[in-house]
Short mmCIF file of C-alpha atoms and ligand atoms in Angstrom, two decimals:
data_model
loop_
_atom_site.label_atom_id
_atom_site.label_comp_id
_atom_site.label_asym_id
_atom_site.label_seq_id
_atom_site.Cartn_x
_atom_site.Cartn_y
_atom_site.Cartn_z
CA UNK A 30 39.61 -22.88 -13.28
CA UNK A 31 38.10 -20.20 -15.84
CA UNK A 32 35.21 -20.78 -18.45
CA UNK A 33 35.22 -18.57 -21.64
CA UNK A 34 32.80 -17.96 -23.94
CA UNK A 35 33.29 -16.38 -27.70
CA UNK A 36 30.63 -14.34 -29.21
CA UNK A 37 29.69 -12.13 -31.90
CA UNK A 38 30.37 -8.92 -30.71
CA UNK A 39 27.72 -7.32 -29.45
CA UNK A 40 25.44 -4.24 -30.00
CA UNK A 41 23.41 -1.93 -27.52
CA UNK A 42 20.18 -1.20 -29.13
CA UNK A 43 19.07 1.59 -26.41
CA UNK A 44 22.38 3.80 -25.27
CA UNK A 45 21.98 7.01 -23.23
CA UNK A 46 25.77 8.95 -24.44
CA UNK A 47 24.77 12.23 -23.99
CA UNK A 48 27.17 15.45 -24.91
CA UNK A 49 30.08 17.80 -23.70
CA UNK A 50 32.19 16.21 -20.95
CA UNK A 51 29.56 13.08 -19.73
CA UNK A 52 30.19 12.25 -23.67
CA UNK A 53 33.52 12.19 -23.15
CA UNK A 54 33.77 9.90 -20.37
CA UNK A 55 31.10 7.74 -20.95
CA UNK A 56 31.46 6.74 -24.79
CA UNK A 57 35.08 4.82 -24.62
CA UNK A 58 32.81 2.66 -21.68
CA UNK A 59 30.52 1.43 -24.74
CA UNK A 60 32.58 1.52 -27.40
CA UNK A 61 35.05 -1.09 -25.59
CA UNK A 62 32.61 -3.82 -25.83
CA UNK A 63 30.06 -2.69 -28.30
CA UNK A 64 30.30 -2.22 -32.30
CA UNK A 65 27.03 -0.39 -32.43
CA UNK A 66 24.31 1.26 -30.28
CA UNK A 67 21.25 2.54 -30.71
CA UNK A 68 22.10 6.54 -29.51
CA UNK A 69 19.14 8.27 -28.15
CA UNK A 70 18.20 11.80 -28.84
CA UNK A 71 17.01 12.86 -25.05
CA UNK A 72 19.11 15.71 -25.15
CA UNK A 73 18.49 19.33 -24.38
CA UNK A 74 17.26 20.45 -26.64
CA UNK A 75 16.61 16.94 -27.91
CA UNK A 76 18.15 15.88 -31.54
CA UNK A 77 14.75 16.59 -33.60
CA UNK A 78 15.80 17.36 -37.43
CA UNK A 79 18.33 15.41 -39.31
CA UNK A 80 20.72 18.40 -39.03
CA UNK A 81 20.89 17.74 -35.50
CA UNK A 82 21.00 14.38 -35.98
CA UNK A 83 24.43 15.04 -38.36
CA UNK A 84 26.07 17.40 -35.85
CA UNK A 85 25.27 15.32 -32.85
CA UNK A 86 26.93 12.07 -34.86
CA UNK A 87 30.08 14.57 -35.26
CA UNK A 88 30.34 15.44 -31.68
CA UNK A 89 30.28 11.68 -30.84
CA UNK A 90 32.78 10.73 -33.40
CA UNK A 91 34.97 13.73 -32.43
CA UNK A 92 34.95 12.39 -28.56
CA UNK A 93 35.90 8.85 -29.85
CA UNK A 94 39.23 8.00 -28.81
CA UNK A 95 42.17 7.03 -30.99
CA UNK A 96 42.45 3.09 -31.99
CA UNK A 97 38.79 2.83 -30.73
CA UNK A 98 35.99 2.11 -33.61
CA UNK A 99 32.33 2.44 -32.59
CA UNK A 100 28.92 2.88 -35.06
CA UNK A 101 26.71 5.19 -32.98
CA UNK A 102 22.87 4.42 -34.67
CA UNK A 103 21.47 8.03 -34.41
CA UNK A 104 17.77 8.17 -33.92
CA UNK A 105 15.17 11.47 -34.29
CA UNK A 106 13.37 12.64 -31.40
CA UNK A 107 9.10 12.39 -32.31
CA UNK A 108 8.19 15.71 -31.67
CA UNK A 109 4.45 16.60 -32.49
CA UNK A 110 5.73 18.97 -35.26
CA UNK A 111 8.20 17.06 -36.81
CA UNK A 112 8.31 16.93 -40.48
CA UNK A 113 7.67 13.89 -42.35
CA UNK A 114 9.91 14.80 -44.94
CA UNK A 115 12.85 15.70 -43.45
CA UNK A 116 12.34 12.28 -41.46
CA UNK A 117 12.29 10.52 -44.35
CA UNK A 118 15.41 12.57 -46.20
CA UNK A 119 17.53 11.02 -42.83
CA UNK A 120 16.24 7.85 -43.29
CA UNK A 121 16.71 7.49 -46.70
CA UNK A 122 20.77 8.84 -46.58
CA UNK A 123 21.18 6.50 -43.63
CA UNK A 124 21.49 8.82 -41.43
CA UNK A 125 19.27 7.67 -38.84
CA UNK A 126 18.34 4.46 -37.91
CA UNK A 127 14.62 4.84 -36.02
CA UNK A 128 12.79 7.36 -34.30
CA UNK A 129 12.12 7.38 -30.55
CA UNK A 130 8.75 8.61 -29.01
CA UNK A 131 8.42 9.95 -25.78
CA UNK A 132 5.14 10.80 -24.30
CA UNK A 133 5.61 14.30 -23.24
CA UNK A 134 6.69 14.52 -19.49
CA UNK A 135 7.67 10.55 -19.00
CA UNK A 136 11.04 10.32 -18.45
CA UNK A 137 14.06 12.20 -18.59
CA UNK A 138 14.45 14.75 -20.94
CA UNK A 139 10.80 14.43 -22.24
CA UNK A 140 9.24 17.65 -22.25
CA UNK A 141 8.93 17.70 -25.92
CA UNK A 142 7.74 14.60 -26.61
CA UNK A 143 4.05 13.82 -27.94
CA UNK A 144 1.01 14.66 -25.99
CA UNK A 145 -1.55 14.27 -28.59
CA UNK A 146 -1.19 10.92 -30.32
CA UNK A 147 -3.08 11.88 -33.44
CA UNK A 148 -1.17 14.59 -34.23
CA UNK A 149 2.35 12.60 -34.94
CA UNK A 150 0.03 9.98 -37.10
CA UNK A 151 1.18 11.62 -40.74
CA UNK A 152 4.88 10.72 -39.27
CA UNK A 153 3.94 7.24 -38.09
CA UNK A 154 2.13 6.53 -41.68
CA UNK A 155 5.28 8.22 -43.25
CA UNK A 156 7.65 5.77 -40.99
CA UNK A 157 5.16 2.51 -42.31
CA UNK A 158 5.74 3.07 -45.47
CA UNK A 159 9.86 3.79 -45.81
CA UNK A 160 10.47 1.12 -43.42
CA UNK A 161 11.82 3.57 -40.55
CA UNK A 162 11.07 1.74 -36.88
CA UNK A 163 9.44 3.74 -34.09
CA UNK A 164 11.40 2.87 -30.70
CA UNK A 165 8.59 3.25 -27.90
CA UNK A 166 9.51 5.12 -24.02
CA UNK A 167 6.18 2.91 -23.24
CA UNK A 168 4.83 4.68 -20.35
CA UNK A 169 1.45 6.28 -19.96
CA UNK A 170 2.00 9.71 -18.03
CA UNK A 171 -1.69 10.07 -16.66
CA UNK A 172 -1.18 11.68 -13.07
CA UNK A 173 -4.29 8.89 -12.35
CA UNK A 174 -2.46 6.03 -13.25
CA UNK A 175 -0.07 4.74 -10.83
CA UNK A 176 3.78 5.03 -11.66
CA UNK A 177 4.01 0.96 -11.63
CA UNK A 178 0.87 0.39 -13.92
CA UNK A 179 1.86 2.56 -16.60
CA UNK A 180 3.18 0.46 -18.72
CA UNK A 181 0.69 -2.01 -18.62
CA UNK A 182 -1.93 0.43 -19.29
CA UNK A 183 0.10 2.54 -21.91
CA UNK A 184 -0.06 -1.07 -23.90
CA UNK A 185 -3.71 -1.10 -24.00
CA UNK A 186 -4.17 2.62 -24.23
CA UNK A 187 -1.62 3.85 -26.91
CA UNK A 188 0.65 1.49 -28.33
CA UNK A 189 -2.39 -1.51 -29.31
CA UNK A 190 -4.29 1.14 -31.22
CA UNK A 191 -1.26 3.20 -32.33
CA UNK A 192 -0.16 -0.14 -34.10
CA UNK A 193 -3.51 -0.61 -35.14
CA UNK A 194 -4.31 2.08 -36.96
CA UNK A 195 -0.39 1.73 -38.40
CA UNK A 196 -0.29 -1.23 -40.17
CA UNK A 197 3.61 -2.22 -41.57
CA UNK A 198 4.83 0.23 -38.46
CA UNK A 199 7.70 -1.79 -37.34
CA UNK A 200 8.00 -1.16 -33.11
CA UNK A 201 11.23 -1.43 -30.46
CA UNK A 202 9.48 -1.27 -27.02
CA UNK A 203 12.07 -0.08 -25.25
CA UNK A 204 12.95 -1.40 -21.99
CA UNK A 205 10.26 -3.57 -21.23
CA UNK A 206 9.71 -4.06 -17.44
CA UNK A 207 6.97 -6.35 -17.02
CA UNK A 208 4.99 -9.57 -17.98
CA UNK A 209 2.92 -7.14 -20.13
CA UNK A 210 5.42 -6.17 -21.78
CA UNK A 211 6.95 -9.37 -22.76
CA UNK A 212 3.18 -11.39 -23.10
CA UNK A 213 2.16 -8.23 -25.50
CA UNK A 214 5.70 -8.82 -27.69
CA UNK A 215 5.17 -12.59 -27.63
CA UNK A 216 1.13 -12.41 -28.82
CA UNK A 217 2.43 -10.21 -31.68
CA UNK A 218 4.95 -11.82 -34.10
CA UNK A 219 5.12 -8.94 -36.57
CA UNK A 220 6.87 -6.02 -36.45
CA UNK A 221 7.34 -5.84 -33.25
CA UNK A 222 10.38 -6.79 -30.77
CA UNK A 223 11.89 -5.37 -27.68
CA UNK A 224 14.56 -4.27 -25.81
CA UNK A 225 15.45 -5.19 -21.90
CA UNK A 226 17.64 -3.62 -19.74
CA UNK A 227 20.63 -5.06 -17.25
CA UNK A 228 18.82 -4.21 -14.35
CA UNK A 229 15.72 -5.06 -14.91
CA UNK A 230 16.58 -8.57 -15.42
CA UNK A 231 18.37 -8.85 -12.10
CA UNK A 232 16.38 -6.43 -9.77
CA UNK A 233 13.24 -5.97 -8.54
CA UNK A 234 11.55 -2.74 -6.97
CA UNK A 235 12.46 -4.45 -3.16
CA UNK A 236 16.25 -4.25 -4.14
CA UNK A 237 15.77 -0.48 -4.75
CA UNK A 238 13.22 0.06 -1.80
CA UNK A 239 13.32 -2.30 1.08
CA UNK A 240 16.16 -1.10 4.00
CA UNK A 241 16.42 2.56 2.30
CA UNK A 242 15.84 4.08 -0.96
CA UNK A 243 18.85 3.22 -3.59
CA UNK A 244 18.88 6.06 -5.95
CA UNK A 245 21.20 4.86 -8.26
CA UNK A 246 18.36 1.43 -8.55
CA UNK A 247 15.84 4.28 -9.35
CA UNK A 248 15.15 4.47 -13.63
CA UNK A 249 12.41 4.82 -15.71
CA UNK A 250 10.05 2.72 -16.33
CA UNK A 251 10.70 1.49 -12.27
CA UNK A 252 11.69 -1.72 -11.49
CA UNK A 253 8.80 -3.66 -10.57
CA UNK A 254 7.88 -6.71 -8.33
CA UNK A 255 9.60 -9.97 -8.96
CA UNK A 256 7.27 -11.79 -11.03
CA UNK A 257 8.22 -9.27 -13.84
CA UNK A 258 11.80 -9.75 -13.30
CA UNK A 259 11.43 -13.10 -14.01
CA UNK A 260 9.37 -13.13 -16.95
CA UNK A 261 11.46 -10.51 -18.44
CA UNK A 262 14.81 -13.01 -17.22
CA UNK A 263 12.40 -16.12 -19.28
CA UNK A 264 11.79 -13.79 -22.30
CA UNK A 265 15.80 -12.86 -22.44
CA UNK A 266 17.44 -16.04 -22.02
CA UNK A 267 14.15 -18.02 -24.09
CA UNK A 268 16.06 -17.26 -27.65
CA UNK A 269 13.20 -15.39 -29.18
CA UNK A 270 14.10 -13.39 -31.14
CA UNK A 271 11.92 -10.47 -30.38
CA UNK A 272 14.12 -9.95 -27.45
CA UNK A 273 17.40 -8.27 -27.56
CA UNK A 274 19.92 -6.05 -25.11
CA UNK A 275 19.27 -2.07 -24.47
CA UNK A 276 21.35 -1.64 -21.66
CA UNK A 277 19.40 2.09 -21.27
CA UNK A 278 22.95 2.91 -19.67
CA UNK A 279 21.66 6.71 -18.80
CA UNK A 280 24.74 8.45 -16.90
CA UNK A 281 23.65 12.04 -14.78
CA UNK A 282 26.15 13.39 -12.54
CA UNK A 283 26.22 11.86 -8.91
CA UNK A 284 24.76 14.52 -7.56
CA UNK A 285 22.02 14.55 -9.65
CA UNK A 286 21.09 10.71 -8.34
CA UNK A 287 21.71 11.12 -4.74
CA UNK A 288 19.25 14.63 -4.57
CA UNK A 289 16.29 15.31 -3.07
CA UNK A 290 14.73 14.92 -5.83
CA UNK A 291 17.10 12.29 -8.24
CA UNK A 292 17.52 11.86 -11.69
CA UNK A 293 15.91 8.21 -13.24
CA UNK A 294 18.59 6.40 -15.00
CA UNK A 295 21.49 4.05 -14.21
CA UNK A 296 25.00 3.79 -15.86
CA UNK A 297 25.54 0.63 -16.59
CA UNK A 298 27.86 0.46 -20.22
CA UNK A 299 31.18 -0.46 -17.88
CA UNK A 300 29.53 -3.43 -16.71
CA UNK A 301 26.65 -4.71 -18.71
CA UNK A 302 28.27 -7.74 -20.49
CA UNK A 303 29.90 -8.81 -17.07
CA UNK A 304 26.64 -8.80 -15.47
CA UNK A 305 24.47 -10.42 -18.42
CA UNK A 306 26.75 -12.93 -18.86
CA UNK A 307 26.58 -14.48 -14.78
CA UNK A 308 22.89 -13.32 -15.22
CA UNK A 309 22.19 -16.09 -18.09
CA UNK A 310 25.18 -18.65 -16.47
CA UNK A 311 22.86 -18.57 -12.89
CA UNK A 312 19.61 -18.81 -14.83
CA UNK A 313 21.65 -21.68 -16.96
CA UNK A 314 21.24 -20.03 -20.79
CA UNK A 315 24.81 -19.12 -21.45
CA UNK A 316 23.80 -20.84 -24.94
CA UNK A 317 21.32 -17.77 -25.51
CA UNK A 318 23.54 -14.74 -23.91
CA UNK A 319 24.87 -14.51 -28.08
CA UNK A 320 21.13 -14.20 -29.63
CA UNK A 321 20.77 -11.59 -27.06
CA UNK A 322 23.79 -9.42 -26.47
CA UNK A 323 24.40 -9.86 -30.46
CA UNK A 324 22.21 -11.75 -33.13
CA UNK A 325 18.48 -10.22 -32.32
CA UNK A 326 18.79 -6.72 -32.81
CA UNK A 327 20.60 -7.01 -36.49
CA UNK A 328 17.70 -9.65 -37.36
CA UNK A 329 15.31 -7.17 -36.20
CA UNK A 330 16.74 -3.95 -37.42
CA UNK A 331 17.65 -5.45 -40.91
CA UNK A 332 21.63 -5.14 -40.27
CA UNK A 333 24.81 -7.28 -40.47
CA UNK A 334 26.15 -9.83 -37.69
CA UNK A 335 29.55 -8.11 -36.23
CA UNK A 336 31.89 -10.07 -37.80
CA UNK A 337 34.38 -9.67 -34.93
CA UNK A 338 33.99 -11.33 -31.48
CA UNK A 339 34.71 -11.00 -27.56
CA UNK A 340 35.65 -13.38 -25.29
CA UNK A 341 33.99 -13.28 -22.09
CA UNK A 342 36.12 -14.94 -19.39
CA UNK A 343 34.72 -16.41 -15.65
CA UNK A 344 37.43 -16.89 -13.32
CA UNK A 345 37.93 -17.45 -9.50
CA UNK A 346 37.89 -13.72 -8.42
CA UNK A 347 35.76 -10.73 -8.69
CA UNK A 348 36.00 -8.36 -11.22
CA UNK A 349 35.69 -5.36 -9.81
CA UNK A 350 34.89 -2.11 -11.35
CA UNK A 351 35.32 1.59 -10.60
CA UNK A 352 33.05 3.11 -8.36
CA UNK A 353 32.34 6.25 -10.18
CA UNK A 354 33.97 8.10 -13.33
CA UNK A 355 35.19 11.26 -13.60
CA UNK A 356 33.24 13.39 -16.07
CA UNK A 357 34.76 17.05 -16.15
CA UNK A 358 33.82 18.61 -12.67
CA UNK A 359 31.34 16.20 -11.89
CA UNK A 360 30.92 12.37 -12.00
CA UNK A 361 29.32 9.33 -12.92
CA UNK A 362 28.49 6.69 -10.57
CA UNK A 363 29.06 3.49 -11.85
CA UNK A 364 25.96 0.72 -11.16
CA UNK A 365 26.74 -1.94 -8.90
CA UNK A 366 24.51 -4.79 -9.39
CA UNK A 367 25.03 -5.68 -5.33
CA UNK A 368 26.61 -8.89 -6.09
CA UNK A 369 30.09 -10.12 -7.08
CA UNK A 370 31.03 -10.53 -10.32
CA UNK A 371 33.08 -13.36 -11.79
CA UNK A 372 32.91 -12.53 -15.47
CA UNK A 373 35.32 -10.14 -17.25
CA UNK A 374 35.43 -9.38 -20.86
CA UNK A 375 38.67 -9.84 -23.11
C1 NCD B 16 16.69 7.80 -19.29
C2 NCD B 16 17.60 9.04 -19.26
O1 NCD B 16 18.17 9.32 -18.20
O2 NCD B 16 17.74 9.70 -20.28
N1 NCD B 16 16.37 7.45 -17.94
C3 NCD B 16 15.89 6.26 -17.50
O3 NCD B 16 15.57 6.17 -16.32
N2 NCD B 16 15.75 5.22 -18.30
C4 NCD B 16 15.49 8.09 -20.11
C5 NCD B 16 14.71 6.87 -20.55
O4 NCD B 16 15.26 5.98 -21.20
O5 NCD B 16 13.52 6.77 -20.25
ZN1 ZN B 17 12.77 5.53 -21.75
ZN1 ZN B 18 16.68 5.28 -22.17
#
């Protein structure tokens, strides 16, 4: 017996691709399932003009194989000297697609990103007024706050009076990992939506903790305690439309995870769409996986339905995919969601 379910094809509206050889091995995974993806500019040194922007879109297009067709959604990194105008110049050639702010020293990659708030507001009014969305890394970095309140208070802290003083700023919060999250999104119809994660909708910070520490479980912002899961699993499968798919796949080399000291991010682009789809099946919304994987994020961002589809297929025996990928001399560990999966994609 198999069950199969069409849908729009769909897009990944926060994608980690990277450069050089990771790129390589890491962008065919994506582009096999997804039309479009939201391509972050994390890297070092992070994409910050629209010339980068432009040469970075050529190195992913060059690493695209033959036969395979794939939209990467380039974004500008907020750096506290970044200049309106050349912002705006991207925007308006549709070049980029949003700009991503990190507060400095919050994830991955973040060293550059904005300490003092009040100096990227010029920018932010800039962004109001073309239209240009602001995709939020929506953690607080305060050495006082603990790592799993940071979000929370980062809400209250930042992004309320950011928006405040903003008004017509349209807002991704990026993977949202708590109730906060989603009750902040669901209290605030304009403007404002948000992405979730694979793994935040099926783990909780006991999956990566209890027994031994799981380093490929650890990303940023950290899974948190189960009540979150679920209310991010209710605001996913609910058909809201604030709510759409990020996957946040973020590939480092293995041996960058399993160090003393690892890396946050897990690659999950090989099997995202296998995983979502037994993720809504269990919690019975297979009706809502579309709106999520594929109809949400072009509503939001102001962009066309793929017009082509994929057929996601559940038969009797796992699926199984590769444990790792080979990515020059290193390689990629692949995330296993520590269940079998029944759900393939055609
Ligand atoms: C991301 C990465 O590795 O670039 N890591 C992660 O844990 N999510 C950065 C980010 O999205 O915060
Ligand atoms: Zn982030
Ligand atoms: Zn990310």
């Amino acid at each position: 017996m198999s069950t199969t379910l069409t849908i729009a094809r769909p897009d990944d509206w926060h994608l980690h691709l990277r450069d050089s050889a990771i790129l390589q091995t890491v962008l065919p995974e994506t582009a096999r399932h997804f039309a479009r993806a939201i391509v972050m500019p994390n890297l070092v040194p992070p994409v910050v003009t629209g010339a980068q922007a432009a040469a970075y879109r050529e190195r992913i297009m060059a690493a695209l194989p033959e036969g395979m067709t794939f939209q990467p959604l380039m974004t500008l990194y907020l750096t506290e000297d970044t200049d309106p105008e050349d912002l705006a110049a991207a925007h308006a050639s549709g070049l980029i697609t949003s700009v991503k702010l990190y507060p400095a020293g919050a994830t991955t990659n973040s060293s550059s990103g904005v300490t003092n708030f009040d100096k990227v507001r010029p920018v932010l009014e800039k962004m109001a007024e073309i239209g240009c969305p602001l995709c939020v890394h929506g953690e607080v970095t305060d050495r006082e706050i603990d790592i799993f309140d940071r979000e929370a208070v980062f809400i209250d802290r930042v992004l309320d009076p950011i928006r405040k003083a903003t008004p017509g700023l349209r807002v991704v919060m990026e993977h949202i990992t708590t109730k906060n999250g989603a009750d902040y999104v669901l209290a605030n119809d304009k403007d404002l939506g948000a992405t979730i994660t694979v793994q935040h909708l099926i783990l909780d910070r006991n999956d990566m903790l209890v027994g031994g520490m799981r380093p490929h479980y650890y990303c940023l912002p950290i899974l948190k305690r189960r009540e979150h899961r679920e209310a991010l699993l209710a605001a996913a499968t609910s058909g809201d439309t604030r709510f759409f798919l990020g996957t946040d796949s973020a590939p480092h080399p293995t041996h960058a995870k399993e160090a003393e000291c690892c890396a946050a991010g897990c690659f999950t682009a090989p099997n995202a769409l296998s995983i979502l789809a037994q993720t809504f099946e269990q919690a019975g919304a297979l009706d809502k996986l579309e709106g999520f994987t594929s109809l949400h994020g072009p509503a939001f961002y102001g962009l066309p339905v793929n017009t082509d589809t994929i057929t996601l297929t559940k038969g009797d025996t796992e699926v199984t995919y590769p444990n790792a990928l080979q990515a020059g001399e290193h390689t990629v560990t692949v995330f296993d969601p520590g269940f079998p999966l029944y759900w393939s994609v055609g």
